[in-house]
XYZ file of N, CA and C in Angstrom:
603
model
N -17.099 -8.562 -13.613
C -16.446 -7.805 -12.239
C -15.685 -6.660 -13.092
N -15.597 -6.274 -14.416
C -14.540 -5.148 -14.901
C -15.629 -3.441 -14.495
N -17.314 -4.193 -14.213
C -17.557 -3.419 -14.986
C -18.520 -2.828 -13.077
N -17.876 -3.618 -12.579
C -18.676 -3.860 -10.654
C -17.230 -2.548 -10.314
N -15.964 -3.460 -10.757
C -14.339 -2.810 -10.431
C -14.405 -1.016 -10.963
N -15.073 -1.337 -11.637
C -14.992 0.783 -12.384
C -15.889 0.905 -11.472
N -17.094 0.961 -11.627
C -18.120 1.134 -10.602
C -17.559 1.983 -9.275
N -17.085 0.924 -8.606
C -16.857 0.821 -7.521
C -16.029 2.134 -7.022
N -15.011 1.663 -7.941
C -13.659 2.946 -7.981
C -14.372 4.422 -8.192
N -14.906 4.518 -9.367
C -15.859 5.850 -9.209
C -16.744 6.341 -8.604
N -17.266 5.287 -7.840
C -18.212 5.543 -6.569
C -17.142 5.725 -4.915
N -16.618 5.058 -4.604
C -15.788 5.742 -4.316
C -14.572 6.572 -4.424
N -14.806 7.156 -4.882
C -13.679 8.051 -5.230
C -11.887 7.817 -5.508
N -11.988 6.497 -5.802
C -10.741 5.808 -4.942
C -9.735 6.158 -6.121
N -9.837 7.111 -7.787
C -8.538 6.976 -8.557
C -9.269 8.119 -9.289
N -8.253 9.392 -9.825
C -8.823 9.826 -10.734
C -8.340 9.831 -12.096
N -8.501 10.256 -13.071
C -7.680 10.703 -14.065
C -5.964 11.208 -13.865
N -6.418 11.521 -12.965
C -5.000 12.101 -12.319
C -3.492 11.597 -11.536
N -4.419 10.220 -11.152
C -3.666 10.072 -10.531
C -2.686 8.544 -11.519
N -1.850 8.149 -10.028
C -1.094 7.503 -10.851
C -0.838 6.647 -10.069
N -0.491 4.967 -10.176
C -1.546 3.675 -9.745
C -0.313 2.935 -9.489
N 0.148 3.283 -7.695
C 1.296 1.556 -7.034
C 0.165 0.437 -6.422
N 0.784 -0.472 -7.559
C -0.094 -1.845 -7.001
C 0.906 -2.374 -6.312
N 0.356 -3.359 -5.248
C 1.209 -4.305 -4.160
C 0.642 -5.459 -4.808
N 1.365 -6.073 -5.150
C 1.013 -7.391 -6.037
C 2.448 -8.690 -5.384
N 1.619 -9.798 -5.051
C 2.567 -10.860 -4.083
C 2.390 -11.475 -4.800
N 1.708 -12.166 -6.260
C 1.236 -13.411 -6.682
C 0.301 -13.852 -6.232
N -0.310 -13.639 -5.261
C -1.810 -14.442 -4.614
C -2.656 -13.757 -5.711
N -3.708 -15.033 -6.118
C -5.023 -14.190 -6.493
C -5.540 -13.336 -6.093
N -5.973 -13.295 -5.193
C -6.023 -11.552 -4.824
C -5.509 -10.254 -5.498
N -4.169 -10.140 -5.410
C -3.442 -9.071 -5.774
C -3.322 -9.397 -7.541
N -3.362 -10.395 -7.985
C -3.196 -10.793 -9.496
C -5.595 -10.522 -10.026
N -5.740 -10.657 -9.512
C -6.959 -10.304 -10.157
C -6.562 -8.554 -10.352
N -6.528 -7.989 -8.935
C -6.585 -6.135 -9.333
C -5.653 -6.672 -9.906
N -4.665 -7.108 -10.809
C -4.017 -6.030 -11.251
C -4.383 -6.447 -12.460
N -4.709 -7.697 -13.208
C -5.810 -7.874 -14.745
C -6.777 -6.655 -14.409
N -6.998 -6.380 -13.262
C -8.463 -5.268 -13.386
C -8.258 -4.008 -14.263
N -7.140 -3.380 -13.536
C -6.677 -2.618 -13.477
C -5.796 -2.243 -15.000
N -4.955 -3.381 -15.265
C -5.473 -2.980 -16.586
C -6.060 -2.897 -17.267
N -6.986 -3.817 -17.230
C -8.215 -3.660 -18.303
C -9.170 -2.495 -18.132
N -9.006 -1.618 -16.913
C -9.677 -0.446 -16.544
C -9.375 0.842 -17.350
N -8.247 -0.240 -17.738
C -7.185 1.297 -18.386
C -6.169 1.732 -17.819
N -6.310 1.437 -16.441
C -5.194 2.155 -15.615
C -3.468 1.376 -16.334
N -2.552 1.900 -15.831
C -1.218 0.796 -16.378
C -0.282 1.422 -14.992
N -0.818 0.590 -14.196
C -0.132 0.740 -12.455
C 1.820 0.639 -12.659
N 1.885 1.087 -11.335
C 3.750 0.074 -11.250
C 3.339 -1.019 -10.528
N 4.030 -1.659 -10.640
C 3.525 -3.286 -10.023
C 4.959 -3.290 -8.322
N 4.811 -3.324 -7.139
C 5.153 -2.944 -6.024
C 5.463 -4.737 -5.369
N 6.441 -5.275 -5.686
C 6.755 -7.054 -5.212
C 7.750 -6.941 -3.605
N 6.899 -7.442 -2.437
C 7.509 -7.560 -0.887
C 8.018 -9.055 -1.559
N 9.362 -9.167 -0.974
C 9.793 -10.463 -0.682
C 10.133 -10.782 0.543
N 9.441 -11.174 1.662
C 9.535 -11.498 3.091
C 10.756 -12.654 3.361
N 11.246 -13.653 2.426
C 11.910 -14.215 2.736
C 11.555 -15.161 3.805
N 10.553 -16.077 3.914
C 10.203 -16.574 4.769
C 9.913 -17.582 4.089
N 9.347 -17.739 3.068
C 8.875 -19.365 2.789
C 10.004 -19.588 1.679
N 12.240 -19.326 1.443
C 12.945 -19.824 1.047
C 12.575 -19.721 -0.270
N 12.910 -20.611 -1.716
C 12.823 -20.506 -2.556
C 10.832 -20.539 -3.241
N 10.416 -20.799 -2.615
C 8.679 -20.321 -3.021
C 8.410 -18.676 -3.053
N 9.011 -18.243 -2.113
C 9.102 -16.546 -2.209
C 9.924 -15.758 -3.095
N 10.873 -16.836 -3.036
C 12.026 -16.374 -4.416
C 11.037 -17.378 -5.593
N 10.062 -17.569 -6.048
C 9.869 -18.015 -7.118
C 7.823 -17.081 -7.195
N 7.875 -17.086 -5.723
C 6.647 -15.884 -6.442
C 7.284 -14.097 -6.710
N 8.523 -13.702 -6.703
C 8.802 -12.783 -6.878
C 9.104 -12.888 -8.250
N 10.099 -13.841 -8.883
C 10.187 -13.968 -10.106
C 8.958 -14.002 -11.189
N 7.550 -14.382 -10.438
C 6.941 -14.728 -11.556
C 6.103 -13.427 -11.880
N 5.362 -12.270 -10.436
C 5.653 -11.276 -9.957
C 6.293 -10.036 -11.668
N 7.457 -10.606 -11.147
C 8.686 -9.986 -12.140
C 7.990 -10.311 -13.109
N 7.954 -11.684 -14.352
C 7.469 -11.643 -14.916
C 6.635 -10.966 -16.277
N 5.394 -11.025 -14.927
C 4.095 -10.755 -14.988
C 4.211 -9.029 -15.836
N 4.813 -8.033 -14.911
C 5.414 -6.726 -15.036
C 6.018 -6.962 -16.473
N 7.090 -7.564 -17.056
C 7.449 -7.192 -17.854
C 6.825 -8.330 -18.786
N 6.419 -8.835 -18.709
C 5.112 -9.489 -19.798
C 4.393 -8.169 -20.434
N 3.296 -7.591 -19.327
C 2.833 -5.965 -19.658
C 3.143 -4.724 -19.469
N 4.531 -4.860 -20.342
C 5.270 -3.608 -19.615
C 4.795 -2.351 -18.574
N 4.845 -2.763 -17.519
C 4.453 -2.532 -16.684
C 5.921 -1.884 -15.211
N 6.240 -0.735 -14.833
C 7.514 -0.251 -14.314
C 7.330 -1.441 -12.761
N 7.951 -2.415 -12.068
C 8.526 -2.958 -11.434
C 9.475 -2.598 -10.676
N 9.467 -3.144 -9.222
C 9.729 -2.583 -7.357
C 9.135 -3.976 -7.284
N 11.162 -4.110 -6.608
C 10.977 -5.142 -5.548
C 11.861 -5.261 -3.973
N 11.928 -5.199 -3.367
C 12.951 -5.600 -2.458
C 12.320 -7.445 -1.433
N 13.598 -7.212 -0.466
C 14.109 -8.784 0.454
C 14.137 -8.431 1.756
N 13.737 -8.358 2.572
C 13.093 -8.072 4.029
C 13.575 -9.018 4.502
N 15.002 -8.734 6.059
C 14.889 -10.295 6.958
C 13.373 -9.663 7.533
N 11.943 -10.098 7.889
C 11.438 -9.954 8.637
C 11.519 -10.727 9.786
N 11.870 -12.248 9.923
C 12.161 -12.635 10.898
C 13.136 -12.000 11.311
N 14.175 -11.137 11.367
C 15.000 -10.602 12.127
C 14.278 -9.306 13.094
N 13.745 -7.999 11.681
C 13.045 -7.770 12.438
C 11.969 -7.600 12.859
N 11.293 -8.761 13.498
C 9.608 -8.961 14.225
C 10.571 -9.395 15.455
N 11.808 -9.778 15.780
C 12.617 -10.362 17.062
C 12.989 -9.402 17.319
N 13.828 -8.524 16.465
C 14.120 -7.107 17.322
C 13.531 -5.716 18.257
N 12.420 -5.608 16.859
C 11.058 -5.085 17.798
C 10.204 -5.867 18.257
N 10.037 -6.816 18.699
C 9.188 -7.541 19.797
C 7.954 -8.153 19.394
N 8.089 -8.600 17.839
C 6.496 -7.709 17.551
C 6.391 -9.474 16.454
N 4.870 -9.697 16.420
C 4.630 -11.524 15.818
C 5.741 -10.932 13.649
N 5.491 -11.971 13.231
C 5.876 -12.084 12.231
C 5.001 -10.954 11.105
N 3.428 -11.193 11.284
C 2.961 -10.669 10.353
C 3.106 -9.154 10.730
N 2.893 -8.699 11.960
C 3.012 -7.734 12.144
C 3.861 -6.955 11.309
N 5.081 -7.581 11.686
C 6.534 -7.253 10.618
C 6.435 -7.096 9.375
N 6.168 -8.030 9.357
C 5.505 -7.911 7.468
C 4.903 -6.517 7.446
N 3.432 -6.701 7.725
C 2.686 -5.368 7.948
C 3.630 -4.157 7.684
N 4.391 -3.897 8.926
C 5.679 -2.738 9.368
C 6.504 -3.008 7.816
N 6.887 -3.601 7.648
C 7.660 -3.518 6.018
C 7.326 -3.158 5.266
N 6.108 -3.820 4.477
C 5.466 -3.335 3.620
C 4.746 -1.905 2.987
N 3.991 -1.645 3.968
C 3.266 -0.139 3.948
C 4.776 0.774 3.958
N 5.735 0.656 4.789
C 6.608 1.652 4.873
C 7.623 1.373 3.814
N 7.659 0.414 2.981
C 8.540 0.671 2.079
C 7.726 1.319 0.883
N 6.398 0.656 0.688
C 5.371 1.117 -0.435
C 5.387 2.546 -0.351
N 5.198 3.449 0.665
C 4.986 4.852 1.206
C 6.637 4.894 0.452
N 7.901 4.501 0.947
C 9.381 5.357 0.480
C 9.001 5.469 -1.290
N 8.118 4.505 -2.172
C 8.253 3.621 -3.496
C 7.521 5.258 -3.722
N 6.250 4.868 -3.467
C 5.597 6.346 -3.611
C 5.408 7.426 -3.705
N 6.814 7.981 -2.943
C 7.450 8.621 -2.684
C 8.315 8.971 -4.220
N 9.573 8.741 -3.968
C 10.549 8.626 -4.635
C 10.025 7.965 -6.211
N 8.768 7.792 -6.727
C 8.376 7.834 -7.930
C 7.188 8.820 -8.589
N 6.437 9.280 -8.220
C 5.618 10.290 -7.897
C 4.452 9.674 -8.327
N 3.784 8.716 -7.787
C 2.743 7.545 -7.587
C 1.801 8.267 -6.866
N 0.859 8.349 -7.045
C -0.667 9.105 -6.089
C -0.777 8.347 -5.322
N -1.173 6.955 -5.861
C -2.318 6.075 -5.205
C -1.194 5.016 -4.915
N -1.705 4.451 -4.043
C -0.942 2.701 -3.587
C -2.174 1.836 -3.000
N -2.555 1.097 -4.232
C -3.601 0.266 -4.061
C -3.241 -1.645 -3.800
N -4.361 -1.795 -2.665
C -3.636 -3.067 -1.797
C -5.429 -3.775 -2.170
N -4.786 -5.356 -2.537
C -5.801 -6.390 -3.369
C -6.958 -7.139 -1.723
N -7.653 -6.410 -1.231
C -8.171 -5.778 0.252
C -9.134 -6.515 -0.674
N -10.327 -7.793 -0.428
C -11.948 -8.565 -0.518
C -12.891 -8.330 0.908
N -14.302 -8.856 0.222
C -14.861 -8.675 0.778
C -14.888 -9.004 2.211
N -14.230 -10.773 2.104
C -14.045 -11.337 3.218
C -12.998 -10.724 4.368
N -12.083 -10.402 3.498
C -10.816 -10.099 4.335
C -11.292 -9.159 5.506
N -12.730 -8.323 4.819
C -13.127 -7.114 5.333
C -14.128 -7.149 6.879
N -14.849 -8.737 6.282
C -15.650 -9.848 7.217
C -14.556 -9.836 9.079
N -13.472 -11.152 8.158
C -12.633 -11.401 9.004
C -11.895 -10.347 9.416
N -12.013 -9.234 9.470
C -10.776 -7.994 9.601
C -12.364 -8.160 11.651
N -13.429 -7.588 10.920
C -14.264 -7.374 12.196
C -14.276 -8.366 12.834
N -14.631 -9.731 12.571
C -14.490 -10.782 14.071
C -13.668 -10.596 14.410
N -12.160 -10.904 13.559
C -11.500 -10.454 14.726
C -11.118 -9.085 16.046
N -11.525 -8.437 15.585
C -11.270 -6.427 16.667
C -12.593 -7.276 17.490
N -13.786 -7.730 17.255
C -14.084 -8.161 17.767
C -14.098 -9.154 18.886
N -13.125 -9.783 18.747
C -12.392 -11.016 19.057
C -11.796 -10.287 20.038
N -10.808 -9.198 19.848
C -10.572 -8.300 21.330
C -10.444 -7.205 21.299
N -11.338 -7.064 21.371
C -12.498 -5.798 21.924
C -12.711 -4.517 21.559
N -13.345 -4.225 20.590
C -12.786 -3.013 20.030
C -13.810 -1.797 20.334
N -13.613 -0.371 19.696
C -14.883 0.754 19.708
C -15.592 0.859 18.226
N -15.876 1.671 18.088
C -16.220 1.884 16.592
C -15.708 1.818 15.263
N -14.502 2.112 15.645
C -13.699 2.513 14.584
C -13.459 0.617 14.019
N -13.451 -0.600 15.049
C -12.634 -1.466 15.021
C -13.429 -2.337 13.864
N -15.080 -1.890 14.246
C -16.371 -2.302 14.110
C -16.582 -1.808 12.679
N -15.795 -0.555 12.501
C -15.975 -0.692 11.091
C -14.978 -1.127 9.992
N -14.531 -2.037 10.161
C -13.634 -2.726 9.862
C -12.753 -1.838 8.243
N -12.520 -2.441 7.406
C -11.945 -2.274 6.682
C -12.566 -1.336 5.715
N -11.371 0.057 5.709
C -11.853 0.994 4.355
C -11.317 1.381 3.033
N -12.360 1.271 2.288
C -11.773 1.819 1.193
C -10.513 2.253 0.355
N -10.451 3.604 1.506
C -9.196 4.096 1.092
C -8.946 4.415 2.351
N -7.768 4.527 2.721
C -6.838 5.135 3.559
C -5.832 6.260 3.301
N -5.656 7.425 3.288
C -4.551 8.544 3.390
C -4.268 7.636 1.317
N -2.683 7.723 1.496
C -2.347 7.283 -0.051
C -3.755 5.470 -0.465
N -3.326 4.755 0.395
C -3.955 3.624 -0.053
C -5.465 3.418 0.217
N -5.703 2.760 -1.462
C -7.301 2.302 -1.938
C -7.172 0.891 -2.116
N -8.586 -0.094 -1.854
C -8.800 -1.035 -2.005
C -10.039 -0.969 -2.659
N -9.601 -1.483 -4.632
C -10.193 -1.380 -5.359
C -10.904 -2.608 -5.290
N -10.778 -3.764 -4.790
C -11.493 -5.212 -5.114
C -12.334 -5.462 -4.200
N -12.236 -4.528 -2.891
C -13.098 -4.649 -1.433
C -14.577 -5.292 -1.587
N -15.208 -4.505 -2.479
C -16.239 -4.500 -3.014
C -16.849 -6.634 -3.188
N -15.575 -7.164 -3.854
C -16.085 -8.621 -3.900
C -15.342 -9.722 -3.084
N -16.376 -10.607 -2.900
C -16.136 -12.132 -1.929
C -15.531 -12.534 -2.445
N -13.980 -13.446 -1.731
C -13.330 -14.014 -2.479
C -14.060 -15.678 -2.917
N -15.356 -16.142 -3.140
C -15.715 -16.516 -4.032
C -16.011 -16.329 -5.651
N -16.082 -14.677 -5.586
C -16.218 -14.660 -6.934
C -14.452 -13.720 -7.296
N -13.266 -14.021 -7.058
C -12.270 -13.500 -7.757
C -12.430 -14.975 -7.652
N -11.684 -15.894 -6.673
C -11.820 -16.891 -7.489
C -12.176 -17.266 -9.187
N -13.453 -17.312 -9.293
C -14.380 -17.300 -10.186
C -14.452 -16.747 -11.472
N -13.327 -15.952 -11.301
C -13.240 -14.540 -11.942
C -11.972 -14.760 -13.131
N -11.229 -15.563 -11.641
C -9.743 -15.721 -12.014
C -10.094 -16.912 -12.825
N -10.051 -17.837 -12.554
C -10.805 -19.202 -13.137
C -11.503 -18.890 -15.190
N -12.040 -18.335 -14.803
C -12.972 -17.724 -16.138
C -12.201 -17.289 -17.366
N -11.407 -16.166 -16.570
C -10.575 -14.870 -17.295
C -8.685 -15.992 -17.190
N -8.607 -16.668 -17.309
C -7.274 -18.186 -16.784
C -6.628 -16.830 -15.943
N -6.645 -16.680 -15.607
C -5.832 -15.442 -14.439
C -4.321 -16.537 -13.689
N -3.503 -16.171 -13.954
C -2.721 -17.280 -13.091
C -1.856 -16.657 -11.912
N -1.904 -17.440 -10.824
C -1.315 -17.011 -9.606
C -0.674 -17.766 -8.754
N 0.076 -17.413 -7.767
C 0.863 -18.171 -6.428
C 0.050 -18.876 -5.765
N 0.142 -20.045 -4.746
C -0.799 -20.125 -4.058
C 0.353 -19.562 -2.845
N -0.230 -19.715 -1.294
C 0.592 -19.357 -0.873
C 0.491 -19.971 0.665
N 0.452 -21.166 0.773
C 0.845 -21.837 2.017
C 1.023 -21.806 2.303
N 1.157 -20.500 3.343
C 0.901 -20.893 4.879
C -0.768 -20.541 4.805
N -1.312 -19.567 3.294
C -2.687 -19.641 4.138
C -3.646 -20.378 4.432
N -2.952 -21.165 4.243
C -4.231 -22.810 4.625
C -3.977 -23.277 6.684
N -2.950 -22.882 6.718
C -2.569 -23.149 8.625
C -3.272 -22.446 9.331
N -3.355 -22.522 10.387
C -4.686 -22.139 11.191
C -3.738 -21.615 12.476
N -2.359 -21.705 12.447
C -1.578 -20.947 13.365
C -1.371 -19.907 14.237
N -2.056 -18.930 12.847
C -2.706 -17.694 12.658
C -3.807 -17.365 13.212
N -4.367 -16.196 13.829
C -5.379 -15.697 14.020
C -6.615 -15.762 12.831
N -5.713 -15.045 12.207
C -6.951 -14.787 10.516
C -7.611 -15.576 10.241
N -6.038 -16.501 9.941
C -6.400 -17.751 9.077
C -7.875 -19.133 9.845
N -7.428 -18.895 11.222
C -8.220 -19.670 11.992
C -9.516 -19.269 12.234
N -9.993 -17.643 11.885
C -11.013 -16.938 11.965
C -11.249 -18.054 9.863
N -11.055 -17.828 8.835
C -11.203 -17.712 7.954
C -11.455 -18.917 7.837
N -10.606 -20.624 8.165
C -10.987 -21.575 7.610
C -11.880 -22.617 8.613
N -12.058 -21.688 10.409
C -12.917 -22.087 10.509
C -14.166 -21.549 11.509
N -14.270 -20.123 10.675
C -15.589 -19.949 12.646
C -15.956 -19.221 10.866
N -15.688 -18.543 9.740
C -16.455 -18.770 8.423
C -17.207 -18.984 7.606
N -17.094 -20.398 7.478
C -17.442 -21.665 7.395
C -18.746 -21.972 8.010
N -18.731 -21.413 9.573
C -19.762 -21.916 10.349
C -21.246 -20.921 10.342
């Protein structure tokens, strides 16, 4: 996995020797594997964690878990708490859209204030497939058909080459700890319906 990870970064020109990387780490399996791979590749990222305050004690547990990981690896740690529900209601958007707006806005703020040049997020190949199907169901043009890009502005996605199954296998092999977000199993969200009902078929 580490060789494919480094090859993908090199092939897509995601990170150069001059770059400073801020890694978005939720504590879930994808972002934890990404963080470990960045470290193994010789990149010491800053760790950015958003607490969306949507799952009470579980959300706080995620924050503490990621904070401990950053401390153990002597990495800069940034965290913030959002009133995601209030922001969604105020702007008449879904919780998922609210969380997206809040986190990317904050990532960019941290990037500018601390001299980072890249923001690494842990989208994988399955996310790309899900996005393509989601875009098709909504009606899309050529942009939507292209799916998730390896990079967009300051955002990079160095794990986009790997499937969810490969990431799970790697985490077991390397004994990488992570936190499970129970909301990922709920099918009330459209993306989760695609993930759990459409993709298996």
